[in-house]
Amino acid sequence: MTYVIAQPCVDVKDKACIEECPVDCIYEGERSLYIHPDECVDCGACEPVCPVEAIYYEDDTPEEWADYYKA
């Protein structure tokens, strides 16, 4: 499993998580930030620095935002 950036990040893109990530697996999209699942090492460093609490461990992502991790 990996971490997921969900809906609260849309149009916010604070980028504190990018600065905190030790493996640089967080990328900027048009309206949100994204975690590359193959590059994420599941360290969790990004989760506590998100000001809008948009980062979840995949299994803990609220069902309403399941589309953010289901391909």
PDB file of C-alpha atoms in Angstrom:
ATOM      1  CA  MET A   1       0.000   0.000   0.000  1.00  0.00           C
ATOM      2  CA  THR A   2       0.973   3.631  -0.333  1.00  0.00           C
ATOM      3  CA  TYR A   3      -0.170   7.081   0.633  1.00  0.00           C
ATOM      4  CA  VAL A   4      -2.799   8.987  -1.353  1.00  0.00           C
ATOM      5  CA  ILE A   5      -3.518  12.686  -1.724  1.00  0.00           C
ATOM      6  CA  ALA A   6      -7.299  13.092  -1.818  1.00  0.00           C
ATOM      7  CA  GLN A   7      -9.903  15.752  -2.625  1.00  0.00           C
ATOM      8  CA  PRO A   8      -9.045  18.345   0.055  1.00  0.00           C
ATOM      9  CA  CYS A   9      -5.834  19.112  -1.873  1.00  0.00           C
ATOM     10  CA  VAL A  10      -7.684  20.145  -5.039  1.00  0.00           C
ATOM     11  CA  ASP A  11      -6.899  23.794  -5.809  1.00  0.00           C
ATOM     12  CA  VAL A  12      -4.766  24.123  -2.638  1.00  0.00           C
ATOM     13  CA  LYS A  13      -1.379  22.630  -3.559  1.00  0.00           C
ATOM     14  CA  ASP A  14       0.424  23.851  -0.415  1.00  0.00           C
ATOM     15  CA  LYS A  15       3.547  21.808  -1.315  1.00  0.00           C
ATOM     16  CA  ALA A  16       4.738  21.287   2.269  1.00  0.00           C
ATOM     17  CA  CYS A  17       4.503  17.561   1.534  1.00  0.00           C
ATOM     18  CA  ILE A  18       6.860  17.893  -1.443  1.00  0.00           C
ATOM     19  CA  GLU A  19       9.475  19.515   0.767  1.00  0.00           C
ATOM     20  CA  GLU A  20       9.071  16.799   3.424  1.00  0.00           C
ATOM     21  CA  CYS A  21       9.178  13.758   1.108  1.00  0.00           C
ATOM     22  CA  PRO A  22      12.602  12.059   1.340  1.00  0.00           C
ATOM     23  CA  VAL A  23      12.234  10.231  -1.992  1.00  0.00           C
ATOM     24  CA  ASP A  24      10.648  12.999  -4.103  1.00  0.00           C
ATOM     25  CA  CYS A  25       7.636  10.902  -5.113  1.00  0.00           C
ATOM     26  CA  ILE A  26       5.075  13.739  -4.943  1.00  0.00           C
ATOM     27  CA  TYR A  27       4.297  15.499  -8.210  1.00  0.00           C
ATOM     28  CA  GLU A  28       2.279  18.559  -9.097  1.00  0.00           C
ATOM     29  CA  GLY A  29      -0.727  18.120 -11.362  1.00  0.00           C
ATOM     30  CA  GLU A  30      -3.033  20.737 -12.830  1.00  0.00           C
ATOM     31  CA  ARG A  31      -5.245  21.103  -9.736  1.00  0.00           C
ATOM     32  CA  SER A  32      -3.724  18.803  -7.122  1.00  0.00           C
ATOM     33  CA  LEU A  33      -0.581  17.041  -5.983  1.00  0.00           C
ATOM     34  CA  TYR A  34      -0.085  13.322  -6.580  1.00  0.00           C
ATOM     35  CA  ILE A  35       1.975  10.576  -4.959  1.00  0.00           C
ATOM     36  CA  HIS A  36       3.574   8.117  -7.375  1.00  0.00           C
ATOM     37  CA  PRO A  37       2.719   4.718  -5.818  1.00  0.00           C
ATOM     38  CA  ASP A  38       5.767   2.925  -7.224  1.00  0.00           C
ATOM     39  CA  GLU A  39       8.153   5.523  -5.819  1.00  0.00           C
ATOM     40  CA  CYS A  40       6.554   6.026  -2.386  1.00  0.00           C
ATOM     41  CA  VAL A  41       8.375   4.198   0.426  1.00  0.00           C
ATOM     42  CA  ASP A  42       5.439   4.532   2.864  1.00  0.00           C
ATOM     43  CA  CYS A  43       7.425   6.571   5.380  1.00  0.00           C
ATOM     44  CA  GLY A  44       4.448   8.817   6.176  1.00  0.00           C
ATOM     45  CA  ALA A  45       6.526  12.003   6.420  1.00  0.00           C
ATOM     46  CA  CYS A  46       4.086  13.853   4.170  1.00  0.00           C
ATOM     47  CA  GLU A  47       0.919  13.129   6.138  1.00  0.00           C
ATOM     48  CA  PRO A  48       1.405  15.334   9.233  1.00  0.00           C
ATOM     49  CA  VAL A  49       2.592  18.390   7.272  1.00  0.00           C
ATOM     50  CA  CYS A  50      -0.483  18.642   5.037  1.00  0.00           C
ATOM     51  CA  PRO A  51      -2.411  21.749   6.166  1.00  0.00           C
ATOM     52  CA  VAL A  52      -5.723  20.449   4.767  1.00  0.00           C
ATOM     53  CA  GLU A  53      -5.319  16.829   5.946  1.00  0.00           C
ATOM     54  CA  ALA A  54      -5.608  15.491   2.402  1.00  0.00           C
ATOM     55  CA  ILE A  55      -3.005  12.719   2.738  1.00  0.00           C
ATOM     56  CA  TYR A  56      -4.118   9.262   3.819  1.00  0.00           C
ATOM     57  CA  TYR A  57      -2.602   5.818   3.955  1.00  0.00           C
ATOM     58  CA  GLU A  58      -4.390   4.056   1.096  1.00  0.00           C
ATOM     59  CA  ASP A  59      -6.345   1.682   3.366  1.00  0.00           C
ATOM     60  CA  ASP A  60      -7.469   4.615   5.544  1.00  0.00           C
ATOM     61  CA  THR A  61      -8.732   6.853   2.746  1.00  0.00           C
ATOM     62  CA  PRO A  62     -12.402   7.750   3.340  1.00  0.00           C
ATOM     63  CA  GLU A  63     -14.720   5.861   1.002  1.00  0.00           C
ATOM     64  CA  GLU A  64     -16.013   9.121  -0.480  1.00  0.00           C
ATOM     65  CA  TRP A  65     -12.520   9.701  -1.924  1.00  0.00           C
ATOM     66  CA  ALA A  66     -11.820   6.122  -3.019  1.00  0.00           C
ATOM     67  CA  ASP A  67     -11.545   7.274  -6.637  1.00  0.00           C
ATOM     68  CA  TYR A  68      -8.245   8.932  -5.720  1.00  0.00           C
ATOM     69  CA  TYR A  69      -6.545   5.545  -5.358  1.00  0.00           C
ATOM     70  CA  LYS A  70      -8.641   3.154  -7.440  1.00  0.00           C
ATOM     71  CA  ALA A  71      -7.447   2.961 -11.017  1.00  0.00           C
TER      72      ALA A  71
END
